Structures are given as structure tokens and as C-alpha cells.
mmCIF file of N, CA, C and O in Angstrom:
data_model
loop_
_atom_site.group_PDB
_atom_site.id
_atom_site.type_symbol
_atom_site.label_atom_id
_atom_site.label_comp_id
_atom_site.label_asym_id
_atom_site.label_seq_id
_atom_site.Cartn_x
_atom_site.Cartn_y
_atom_site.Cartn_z
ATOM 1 N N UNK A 122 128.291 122.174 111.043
ATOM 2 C CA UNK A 122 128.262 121.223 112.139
ATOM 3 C C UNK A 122 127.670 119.907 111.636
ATOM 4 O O UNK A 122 126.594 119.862 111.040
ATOM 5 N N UNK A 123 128.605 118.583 111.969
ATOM 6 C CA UNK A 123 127.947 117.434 111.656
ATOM 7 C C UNK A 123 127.640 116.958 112.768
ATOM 8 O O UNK A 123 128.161 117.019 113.881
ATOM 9 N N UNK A 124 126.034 116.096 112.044
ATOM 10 C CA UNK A 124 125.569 115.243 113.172
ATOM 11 C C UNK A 124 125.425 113.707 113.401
ATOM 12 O O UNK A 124 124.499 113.133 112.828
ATOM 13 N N UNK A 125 125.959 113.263 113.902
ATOM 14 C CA UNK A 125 126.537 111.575 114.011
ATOM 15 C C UNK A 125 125.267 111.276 114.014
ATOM 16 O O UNK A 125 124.621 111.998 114.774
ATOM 17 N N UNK A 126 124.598 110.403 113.394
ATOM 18 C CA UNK A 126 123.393 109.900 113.666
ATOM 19 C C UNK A 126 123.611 108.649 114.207
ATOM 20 O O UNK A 126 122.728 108.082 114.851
ATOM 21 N N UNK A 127 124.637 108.187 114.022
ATOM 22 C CA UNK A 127 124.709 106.884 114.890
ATOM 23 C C UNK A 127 124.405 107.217 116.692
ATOM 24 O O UNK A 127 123.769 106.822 117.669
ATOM 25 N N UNK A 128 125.152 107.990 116.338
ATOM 26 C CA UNK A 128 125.573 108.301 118.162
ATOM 27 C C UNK A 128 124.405 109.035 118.774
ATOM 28 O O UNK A 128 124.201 109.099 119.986
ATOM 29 N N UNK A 129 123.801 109.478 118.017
ATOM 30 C CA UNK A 129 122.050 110.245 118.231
ATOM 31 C C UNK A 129 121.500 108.902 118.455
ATOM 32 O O UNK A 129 121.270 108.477 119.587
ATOM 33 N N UNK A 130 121.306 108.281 117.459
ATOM 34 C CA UNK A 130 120.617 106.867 117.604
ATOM 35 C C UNK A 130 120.502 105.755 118.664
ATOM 36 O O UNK A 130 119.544 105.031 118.935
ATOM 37 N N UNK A 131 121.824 105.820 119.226
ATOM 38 C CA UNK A 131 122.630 105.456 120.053
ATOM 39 C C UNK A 131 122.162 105.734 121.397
ATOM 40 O O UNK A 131 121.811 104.944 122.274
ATOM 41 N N UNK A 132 122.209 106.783 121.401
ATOM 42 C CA UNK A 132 121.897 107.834 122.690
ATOM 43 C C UNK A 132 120.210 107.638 123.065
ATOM 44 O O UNK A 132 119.636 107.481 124.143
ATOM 45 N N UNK A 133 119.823 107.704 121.971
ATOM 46 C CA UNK A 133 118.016 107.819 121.962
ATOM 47 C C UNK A 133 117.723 105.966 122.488
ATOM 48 O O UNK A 133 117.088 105.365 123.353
ATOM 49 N N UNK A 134 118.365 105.741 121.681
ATOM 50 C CA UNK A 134 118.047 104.093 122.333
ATOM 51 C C UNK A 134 118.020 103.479 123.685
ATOM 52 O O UNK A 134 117.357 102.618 124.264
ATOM 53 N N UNK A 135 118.933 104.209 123.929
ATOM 54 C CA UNK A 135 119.689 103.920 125.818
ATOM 55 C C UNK A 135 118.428 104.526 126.938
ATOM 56 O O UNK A 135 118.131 104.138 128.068
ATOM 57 N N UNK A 136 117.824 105.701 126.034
ATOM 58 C CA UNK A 136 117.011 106.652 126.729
ATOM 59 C C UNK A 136 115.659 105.218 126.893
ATOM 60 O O UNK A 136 115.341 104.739 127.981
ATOM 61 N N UNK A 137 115.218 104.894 125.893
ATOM 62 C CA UNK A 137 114.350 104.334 125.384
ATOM 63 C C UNK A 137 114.211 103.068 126.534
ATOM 64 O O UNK A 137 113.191 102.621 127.058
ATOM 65 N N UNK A 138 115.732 102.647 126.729
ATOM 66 C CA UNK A 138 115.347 101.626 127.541
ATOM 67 C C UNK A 138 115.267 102.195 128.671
ATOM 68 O O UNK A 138 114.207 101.825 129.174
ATOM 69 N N UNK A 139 115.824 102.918 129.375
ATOM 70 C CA UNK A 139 115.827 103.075 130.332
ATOM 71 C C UNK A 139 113.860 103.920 130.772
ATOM 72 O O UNK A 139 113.125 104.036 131.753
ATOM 73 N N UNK A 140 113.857 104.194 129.663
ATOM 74 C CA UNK A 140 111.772 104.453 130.050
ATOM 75 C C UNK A 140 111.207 103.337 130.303
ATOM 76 O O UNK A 140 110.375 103.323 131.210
ATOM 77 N N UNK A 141 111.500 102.122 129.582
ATOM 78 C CA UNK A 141 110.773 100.626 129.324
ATOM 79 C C UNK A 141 110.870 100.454 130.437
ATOM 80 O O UNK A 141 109.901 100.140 131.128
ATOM 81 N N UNK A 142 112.289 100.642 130.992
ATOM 82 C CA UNK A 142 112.405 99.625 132.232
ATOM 83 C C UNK A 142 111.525 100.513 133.655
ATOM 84 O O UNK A 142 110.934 100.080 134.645
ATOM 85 N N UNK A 143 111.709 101.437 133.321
ATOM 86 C CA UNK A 143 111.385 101.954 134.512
ATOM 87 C C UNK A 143 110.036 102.063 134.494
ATOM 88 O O UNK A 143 109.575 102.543 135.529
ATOM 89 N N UNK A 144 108.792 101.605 133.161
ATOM 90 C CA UNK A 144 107.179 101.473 133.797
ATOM 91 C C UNK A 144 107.089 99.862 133.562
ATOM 92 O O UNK A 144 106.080 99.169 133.434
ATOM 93 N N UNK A 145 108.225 99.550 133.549
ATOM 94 C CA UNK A 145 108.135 97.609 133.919
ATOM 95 C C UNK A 145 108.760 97.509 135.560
ATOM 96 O O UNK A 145 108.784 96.407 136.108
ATOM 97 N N UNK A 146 109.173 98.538 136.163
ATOM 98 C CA UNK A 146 109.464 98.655 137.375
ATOM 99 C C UNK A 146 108.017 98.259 138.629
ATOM 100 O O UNK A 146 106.986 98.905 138.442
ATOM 101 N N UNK A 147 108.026 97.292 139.751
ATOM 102 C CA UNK A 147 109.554 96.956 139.923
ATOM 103 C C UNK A 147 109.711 95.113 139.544
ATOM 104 O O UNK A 147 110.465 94.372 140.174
ATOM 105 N N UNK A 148 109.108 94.810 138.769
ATOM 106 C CA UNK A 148 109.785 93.582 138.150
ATOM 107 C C UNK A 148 110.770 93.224 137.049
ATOM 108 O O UNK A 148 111.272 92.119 136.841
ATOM 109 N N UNK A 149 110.992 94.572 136.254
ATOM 110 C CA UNK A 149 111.811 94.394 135.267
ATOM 111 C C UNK A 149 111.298 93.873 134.105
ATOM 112 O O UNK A 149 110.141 93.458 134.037
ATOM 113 N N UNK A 150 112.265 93.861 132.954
ATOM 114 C CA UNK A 150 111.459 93.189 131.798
ATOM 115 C C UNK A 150 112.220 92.176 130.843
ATOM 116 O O UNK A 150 113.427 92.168 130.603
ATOM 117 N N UNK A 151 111.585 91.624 130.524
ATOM 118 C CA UNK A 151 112.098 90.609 128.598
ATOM 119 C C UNK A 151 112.323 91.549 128.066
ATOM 120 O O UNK A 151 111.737 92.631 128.074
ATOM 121 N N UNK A 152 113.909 90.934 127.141
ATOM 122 C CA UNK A 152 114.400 92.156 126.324
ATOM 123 C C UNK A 152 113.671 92.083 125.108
ATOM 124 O O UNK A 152 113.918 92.955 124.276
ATOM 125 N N UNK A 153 112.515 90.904 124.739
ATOM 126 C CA UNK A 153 111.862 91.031 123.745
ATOM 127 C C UNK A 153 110.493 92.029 124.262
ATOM 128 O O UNK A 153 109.626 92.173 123.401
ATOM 129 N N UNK A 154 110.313 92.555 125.293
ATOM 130 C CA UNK A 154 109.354 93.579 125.505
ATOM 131 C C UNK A 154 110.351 95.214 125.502
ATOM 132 O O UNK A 154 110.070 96.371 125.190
ATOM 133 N N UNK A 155 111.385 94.640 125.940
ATOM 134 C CA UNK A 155 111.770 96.306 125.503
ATOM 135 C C UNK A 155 111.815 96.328 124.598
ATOM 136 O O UNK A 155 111.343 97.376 124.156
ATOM 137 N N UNK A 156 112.360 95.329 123.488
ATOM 138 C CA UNK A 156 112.546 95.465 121.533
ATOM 139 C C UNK A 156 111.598 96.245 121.630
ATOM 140 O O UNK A 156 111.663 97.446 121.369
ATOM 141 N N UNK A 157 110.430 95.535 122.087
ATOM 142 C CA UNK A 157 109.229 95.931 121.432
ATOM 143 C C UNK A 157 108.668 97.374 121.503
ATOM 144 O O UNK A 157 107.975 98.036 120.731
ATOM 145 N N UNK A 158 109.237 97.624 122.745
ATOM 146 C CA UNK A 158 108.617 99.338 123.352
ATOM 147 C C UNK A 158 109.852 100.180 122.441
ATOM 148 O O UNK A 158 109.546 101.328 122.119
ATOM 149 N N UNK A 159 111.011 99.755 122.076
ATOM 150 C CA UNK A 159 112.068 100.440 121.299
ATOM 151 C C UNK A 159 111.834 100.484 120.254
ATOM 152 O O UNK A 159 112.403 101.442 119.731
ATOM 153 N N UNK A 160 111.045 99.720 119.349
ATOM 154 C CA UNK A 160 110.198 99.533 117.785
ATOM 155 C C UNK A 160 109.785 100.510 117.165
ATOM 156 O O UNK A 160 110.023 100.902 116.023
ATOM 157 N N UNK A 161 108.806 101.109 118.391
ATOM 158 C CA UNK A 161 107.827 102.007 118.015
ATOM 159 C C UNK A 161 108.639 103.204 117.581
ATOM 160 O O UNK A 161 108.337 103.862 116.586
ATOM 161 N N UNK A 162 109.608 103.453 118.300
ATOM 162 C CA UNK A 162 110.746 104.725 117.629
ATOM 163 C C UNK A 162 111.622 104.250 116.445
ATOM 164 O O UNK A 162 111.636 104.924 115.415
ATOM 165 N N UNK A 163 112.178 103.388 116.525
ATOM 166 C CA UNK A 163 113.163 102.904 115.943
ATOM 167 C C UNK A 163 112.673 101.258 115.569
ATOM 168 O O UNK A 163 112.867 100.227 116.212
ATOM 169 N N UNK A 164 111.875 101.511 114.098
ATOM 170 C CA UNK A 164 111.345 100.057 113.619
ATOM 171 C C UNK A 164 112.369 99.221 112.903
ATOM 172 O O UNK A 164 112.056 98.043 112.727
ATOM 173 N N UNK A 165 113.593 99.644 112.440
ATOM 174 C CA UNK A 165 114.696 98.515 112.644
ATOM 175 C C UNK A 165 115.477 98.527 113.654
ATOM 176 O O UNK A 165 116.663 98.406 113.348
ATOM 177 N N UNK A 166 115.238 98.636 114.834
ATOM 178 C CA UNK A 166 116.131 98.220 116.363
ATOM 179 C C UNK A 166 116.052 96.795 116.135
ATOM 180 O O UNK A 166 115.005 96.163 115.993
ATOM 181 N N UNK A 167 117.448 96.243 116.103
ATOM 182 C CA UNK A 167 117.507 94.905 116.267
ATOM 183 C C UNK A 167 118.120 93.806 117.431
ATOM 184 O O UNK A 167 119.269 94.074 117.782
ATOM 185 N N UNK A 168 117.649 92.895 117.919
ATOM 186 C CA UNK A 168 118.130 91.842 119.299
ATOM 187 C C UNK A 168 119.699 92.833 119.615
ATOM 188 O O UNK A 168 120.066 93.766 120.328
ATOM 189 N N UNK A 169 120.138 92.104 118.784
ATOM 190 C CA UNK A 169 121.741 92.556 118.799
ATOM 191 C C UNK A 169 122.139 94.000 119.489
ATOM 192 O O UNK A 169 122.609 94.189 120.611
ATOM 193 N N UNK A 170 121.856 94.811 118.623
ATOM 194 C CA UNK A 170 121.592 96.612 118.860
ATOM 195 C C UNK A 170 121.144 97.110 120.209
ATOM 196 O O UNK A 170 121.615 98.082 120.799
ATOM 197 N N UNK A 171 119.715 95.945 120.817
ATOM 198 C CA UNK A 171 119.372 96.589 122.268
ATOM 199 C C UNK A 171 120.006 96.157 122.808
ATOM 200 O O UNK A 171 120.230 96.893 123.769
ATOM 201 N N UNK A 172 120.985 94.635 122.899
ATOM 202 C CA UNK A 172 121.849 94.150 123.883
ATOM 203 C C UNK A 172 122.866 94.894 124.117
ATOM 204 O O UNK A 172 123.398 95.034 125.219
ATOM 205 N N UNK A 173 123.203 95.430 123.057
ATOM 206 C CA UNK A 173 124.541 96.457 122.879
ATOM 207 C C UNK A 173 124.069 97.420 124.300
ATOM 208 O O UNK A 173 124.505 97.248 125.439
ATOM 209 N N UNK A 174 123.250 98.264 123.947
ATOM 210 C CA UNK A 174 122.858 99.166 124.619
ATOM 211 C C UNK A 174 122.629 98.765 126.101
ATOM 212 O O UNK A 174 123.102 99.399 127.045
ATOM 213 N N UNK A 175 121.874 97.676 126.216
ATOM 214 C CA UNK A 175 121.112 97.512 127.356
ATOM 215 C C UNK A 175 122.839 96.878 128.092
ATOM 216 O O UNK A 175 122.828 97.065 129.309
ATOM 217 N N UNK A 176 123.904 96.361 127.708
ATOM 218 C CA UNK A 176 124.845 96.136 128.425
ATOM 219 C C UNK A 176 125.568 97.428 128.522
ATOM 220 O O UNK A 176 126.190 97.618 129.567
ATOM 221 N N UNK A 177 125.584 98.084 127.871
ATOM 222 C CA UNK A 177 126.511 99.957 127.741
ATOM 223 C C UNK A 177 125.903 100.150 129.696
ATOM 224 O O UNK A 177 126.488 100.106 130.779
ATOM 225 N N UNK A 178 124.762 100.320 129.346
ATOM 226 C CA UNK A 178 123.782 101.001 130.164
ATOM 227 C C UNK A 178 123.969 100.151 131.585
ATOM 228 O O UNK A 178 123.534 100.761 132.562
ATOM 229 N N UNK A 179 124.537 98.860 131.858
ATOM 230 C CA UNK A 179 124.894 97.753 132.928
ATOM 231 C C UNK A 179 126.366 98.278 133.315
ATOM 232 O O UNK A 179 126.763 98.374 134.477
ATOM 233 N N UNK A 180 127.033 98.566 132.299
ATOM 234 C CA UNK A 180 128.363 98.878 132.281
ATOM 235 C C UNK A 180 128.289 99.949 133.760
ATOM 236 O O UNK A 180 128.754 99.708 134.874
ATOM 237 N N UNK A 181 127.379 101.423 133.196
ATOM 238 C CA UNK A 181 127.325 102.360 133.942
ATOM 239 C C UNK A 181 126.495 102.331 135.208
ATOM 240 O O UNK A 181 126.163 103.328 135.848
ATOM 241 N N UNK A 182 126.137 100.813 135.556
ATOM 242 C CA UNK A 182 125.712 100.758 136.766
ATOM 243 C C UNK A 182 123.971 101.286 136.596
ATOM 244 O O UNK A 182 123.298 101.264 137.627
ATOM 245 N N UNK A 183 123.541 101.582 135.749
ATOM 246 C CA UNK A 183 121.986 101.947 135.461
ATOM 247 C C UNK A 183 121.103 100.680 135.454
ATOM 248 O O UNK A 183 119.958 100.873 135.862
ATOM 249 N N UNK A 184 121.425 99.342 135.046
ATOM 250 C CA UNK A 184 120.645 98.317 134.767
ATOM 251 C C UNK A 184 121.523 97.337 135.209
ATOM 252 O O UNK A 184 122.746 97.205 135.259
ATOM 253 N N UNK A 185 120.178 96.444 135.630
ATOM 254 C CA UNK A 185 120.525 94.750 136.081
ATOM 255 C C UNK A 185 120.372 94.120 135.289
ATOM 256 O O UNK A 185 119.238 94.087 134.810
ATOM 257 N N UNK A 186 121.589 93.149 134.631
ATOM 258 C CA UNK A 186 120.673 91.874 133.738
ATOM 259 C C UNK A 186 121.069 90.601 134.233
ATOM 260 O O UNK A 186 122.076 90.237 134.840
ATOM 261 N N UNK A 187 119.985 89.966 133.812
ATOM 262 C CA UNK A 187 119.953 88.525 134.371
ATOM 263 C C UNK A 187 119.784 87.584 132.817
ATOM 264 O O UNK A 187 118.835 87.367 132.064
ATOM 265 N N UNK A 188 121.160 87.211 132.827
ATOM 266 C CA UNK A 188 121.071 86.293 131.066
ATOM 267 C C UNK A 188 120.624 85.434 131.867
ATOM 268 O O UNK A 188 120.763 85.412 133.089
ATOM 269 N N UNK A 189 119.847 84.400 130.917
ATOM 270 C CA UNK A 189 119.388 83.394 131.054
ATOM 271 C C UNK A 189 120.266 82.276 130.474
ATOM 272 O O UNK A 189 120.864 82.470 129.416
ATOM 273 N N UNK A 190 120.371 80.991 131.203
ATOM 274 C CA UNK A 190 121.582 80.313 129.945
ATOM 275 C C UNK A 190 120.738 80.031 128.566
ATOM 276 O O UNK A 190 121.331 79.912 127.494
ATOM 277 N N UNK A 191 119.407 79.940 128.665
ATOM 278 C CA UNK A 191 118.946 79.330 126.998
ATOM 279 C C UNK A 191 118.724 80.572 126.140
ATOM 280 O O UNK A 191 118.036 80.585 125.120
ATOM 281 N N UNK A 192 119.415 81.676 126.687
ATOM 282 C CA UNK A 192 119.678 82.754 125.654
ATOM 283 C C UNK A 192 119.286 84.430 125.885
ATOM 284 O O UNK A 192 119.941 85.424 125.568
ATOM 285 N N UNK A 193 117.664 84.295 126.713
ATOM 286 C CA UNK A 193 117.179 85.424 126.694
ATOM 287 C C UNK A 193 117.415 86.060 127.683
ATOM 288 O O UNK A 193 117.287 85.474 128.758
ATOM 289 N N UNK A 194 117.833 87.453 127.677
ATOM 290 C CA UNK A 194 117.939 88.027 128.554
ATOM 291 C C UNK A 194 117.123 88.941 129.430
ATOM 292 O O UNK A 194 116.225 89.398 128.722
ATOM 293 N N UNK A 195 117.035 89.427 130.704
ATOM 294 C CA UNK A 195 116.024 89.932 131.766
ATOM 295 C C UNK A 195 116.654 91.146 132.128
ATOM 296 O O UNK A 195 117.819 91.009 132.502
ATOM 297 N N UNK A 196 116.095 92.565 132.114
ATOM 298 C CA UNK A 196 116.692 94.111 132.475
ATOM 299 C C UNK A 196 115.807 94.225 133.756
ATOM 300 O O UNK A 196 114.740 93.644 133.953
ATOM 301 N N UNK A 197 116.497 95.139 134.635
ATOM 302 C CA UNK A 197 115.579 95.724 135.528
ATOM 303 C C UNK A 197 116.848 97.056 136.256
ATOM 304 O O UNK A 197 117.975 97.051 136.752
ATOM 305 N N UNK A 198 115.775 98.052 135.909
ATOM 306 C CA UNK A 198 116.958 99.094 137.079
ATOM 307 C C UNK A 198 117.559 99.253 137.665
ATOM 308 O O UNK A 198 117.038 98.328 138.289
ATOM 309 N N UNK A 199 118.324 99.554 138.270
ATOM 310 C CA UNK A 199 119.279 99.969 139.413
ATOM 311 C C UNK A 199 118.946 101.223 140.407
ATOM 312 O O UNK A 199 117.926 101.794 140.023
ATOM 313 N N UNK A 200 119.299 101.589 141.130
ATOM 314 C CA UNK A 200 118.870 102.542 141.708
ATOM 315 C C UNK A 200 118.943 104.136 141.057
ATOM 316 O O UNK A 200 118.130 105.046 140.896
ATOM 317 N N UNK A 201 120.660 103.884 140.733
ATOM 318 C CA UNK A 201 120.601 104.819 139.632
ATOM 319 C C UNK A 201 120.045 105.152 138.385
ATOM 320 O O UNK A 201 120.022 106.290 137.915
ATOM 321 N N UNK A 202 119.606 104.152 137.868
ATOM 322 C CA UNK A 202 118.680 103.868 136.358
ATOM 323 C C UNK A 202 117.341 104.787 136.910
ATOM 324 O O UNK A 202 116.947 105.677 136.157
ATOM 325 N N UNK A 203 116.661 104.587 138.172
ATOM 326 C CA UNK A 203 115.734 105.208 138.357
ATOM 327 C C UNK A 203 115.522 106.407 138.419
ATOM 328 O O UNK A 203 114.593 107.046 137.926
ATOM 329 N N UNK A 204 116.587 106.833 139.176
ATOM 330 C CA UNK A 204 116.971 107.906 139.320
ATOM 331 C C UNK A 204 117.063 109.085 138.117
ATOM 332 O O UNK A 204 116.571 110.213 138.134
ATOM 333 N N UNK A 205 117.920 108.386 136.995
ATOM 334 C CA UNK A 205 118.067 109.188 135.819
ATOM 335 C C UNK A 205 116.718 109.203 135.220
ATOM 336 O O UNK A 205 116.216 110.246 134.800
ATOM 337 N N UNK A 206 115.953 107.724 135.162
ATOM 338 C CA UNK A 206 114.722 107.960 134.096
ATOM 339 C C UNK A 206 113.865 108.777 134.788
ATOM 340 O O UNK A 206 113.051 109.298 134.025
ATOM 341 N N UNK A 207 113.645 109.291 136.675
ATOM 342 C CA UNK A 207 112.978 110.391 136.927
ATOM 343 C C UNK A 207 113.478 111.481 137.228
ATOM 344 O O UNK A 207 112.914 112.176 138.073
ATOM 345 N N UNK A 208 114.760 111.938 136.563
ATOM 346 C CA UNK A 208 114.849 113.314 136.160
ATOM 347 C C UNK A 208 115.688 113.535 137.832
ATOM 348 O O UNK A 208 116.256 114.612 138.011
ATOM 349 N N UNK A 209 115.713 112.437 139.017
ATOM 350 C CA UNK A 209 116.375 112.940 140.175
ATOM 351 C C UNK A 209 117.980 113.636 140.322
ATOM 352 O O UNK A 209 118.304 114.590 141.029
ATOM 353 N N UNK A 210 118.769 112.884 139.483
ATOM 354 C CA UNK A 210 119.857 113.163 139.405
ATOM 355 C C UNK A 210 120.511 113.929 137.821
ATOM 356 O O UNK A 210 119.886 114.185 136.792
ATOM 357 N N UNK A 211 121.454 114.065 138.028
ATOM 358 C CA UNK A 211 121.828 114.578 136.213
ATOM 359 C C UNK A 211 122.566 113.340 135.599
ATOM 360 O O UNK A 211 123.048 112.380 136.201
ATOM 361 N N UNK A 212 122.538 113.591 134.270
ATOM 362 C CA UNK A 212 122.826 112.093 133.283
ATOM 363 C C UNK A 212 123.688 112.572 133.059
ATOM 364 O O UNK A 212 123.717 113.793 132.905
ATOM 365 N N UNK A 213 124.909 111.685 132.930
ATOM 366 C CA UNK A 213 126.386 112.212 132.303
ATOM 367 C C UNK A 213 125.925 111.421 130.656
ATOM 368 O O UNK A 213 125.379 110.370 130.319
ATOM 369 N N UNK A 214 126.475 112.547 129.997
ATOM 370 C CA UNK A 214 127.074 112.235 128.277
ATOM 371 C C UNK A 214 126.837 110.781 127.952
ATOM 372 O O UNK A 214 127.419 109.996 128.700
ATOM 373 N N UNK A 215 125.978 110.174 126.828
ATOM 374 C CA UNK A 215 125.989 109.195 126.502
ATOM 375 C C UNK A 215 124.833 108.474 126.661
ATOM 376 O O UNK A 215 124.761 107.245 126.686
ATOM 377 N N UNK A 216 123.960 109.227 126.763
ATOM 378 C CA UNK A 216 122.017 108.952 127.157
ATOM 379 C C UNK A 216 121.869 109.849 126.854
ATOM 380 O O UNK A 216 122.559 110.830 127.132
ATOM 381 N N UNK A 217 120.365 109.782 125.793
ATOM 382 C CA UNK A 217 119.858 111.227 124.978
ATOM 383 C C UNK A 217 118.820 111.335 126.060
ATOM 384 O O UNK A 217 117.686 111.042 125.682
ATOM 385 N N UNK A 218 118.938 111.670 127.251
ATOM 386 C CA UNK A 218 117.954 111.945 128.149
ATOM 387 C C UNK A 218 117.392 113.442 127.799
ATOM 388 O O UNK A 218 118.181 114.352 128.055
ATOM 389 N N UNK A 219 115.852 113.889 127.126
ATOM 390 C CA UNK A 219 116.090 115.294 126.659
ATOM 391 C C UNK A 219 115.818 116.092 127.793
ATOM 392 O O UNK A 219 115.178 115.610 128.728
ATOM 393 N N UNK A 220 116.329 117.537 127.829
ATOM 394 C CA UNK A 220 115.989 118.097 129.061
ATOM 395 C C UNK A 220 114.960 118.295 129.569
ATOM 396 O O UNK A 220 113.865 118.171 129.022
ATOM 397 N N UNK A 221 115.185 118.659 130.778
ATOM 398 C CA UNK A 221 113.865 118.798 131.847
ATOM 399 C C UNK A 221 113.078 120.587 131.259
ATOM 400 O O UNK A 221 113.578 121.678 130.989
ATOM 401 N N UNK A 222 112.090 120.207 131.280
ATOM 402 C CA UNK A 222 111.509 121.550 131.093
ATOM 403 C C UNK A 222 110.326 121.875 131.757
ATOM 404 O O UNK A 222 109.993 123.057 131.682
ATOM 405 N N UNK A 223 109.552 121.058 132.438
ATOM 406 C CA UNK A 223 108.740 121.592 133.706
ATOM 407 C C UNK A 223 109.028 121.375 134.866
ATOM 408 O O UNK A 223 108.333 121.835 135.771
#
């Protein structure tokens, strides 16, 4: 069995934001404070890489962003984003959300 580490990586990242955002809840955050909370796992996560993600994750209706025109961008949850980062609902495929075990 092979294991994509991209797509692990991938997955873990999405998770990652979606924790940031949700104890920056309920104001949301600078995507240079999620870099930063995403670092600590992943110390080459780069601008580029969380935007990727943090728009994947907008795509599916989990996150709000608010670009800024001079560049930087602003995340904040969705109802559903909350939902998944407290375990209320189930995560479909594509968020390394790990399972619930208490």
C-alpha cells in the first residue's frame, strides 16, 4: 500500500486551518496568523500552500474569506467549518479530521 504524502499533507493542512480558525472564532483570522499556527506542524507551509487550502476549504462552504485588495487575506468559519472543527457533523473525504475517540 502506497501513501501519497502529498495528499496526507494536504489533508492535515486543511485540518490545521480549520482548528486556527475556529479558536480565532468569532472574529476570524490573518492568514499570516494561521501560517503561523500551521508552522508549528508543517515548518515549510508556505503563503501560497495555505491559500491553496484555505480557498479548497471556501470552495466547500467551510470558510469565509475576505481578500483584501493590497493583498492579504482574512478566514473566518462558516457555520459548517464549525461544525466539522467540533466534531458536530461528519467530514466528507478531503480533511484529515482524525477520528473522534472520546
Amino acid at each position: 500500500m502506497n501513501i501519497d504524502s502529498a495528499k496526507v499533507r494536504r489533508e492535515g493542512l486543511r485540518w490545521l486551518i480549520l482548528l486556527a480558525l475556529n479558536n480565532a472564532r468569532p472574529i476570524g483570522a490573518h492568514e499570516s496568523v494561521v501560517l503561523s499556527a500551521a508552522s508549528a506542524i508543517y515548518p515549510d507551509a508556505t503563503p501560497l500552500e495555505l491559500r491553496r487550502e484555505i480557498d479548497y476549504l471556501a470552495d466547500r462552504d467551510l470558510v469565509k474569506i475576505r481578500k483584501d485588495p493590497s493583498g492579504p487575506w482574512f478566514a473566518d468559519l462558516t457555520r459548517f467549518g464549525t461544525d466539522v472543527a467540533e466534531y458536530t457533523i461528519d467530514c466528507e473525504p478531503g480533511i484529515g479530521r482524525p477520528a473522534k475517540y472520546w
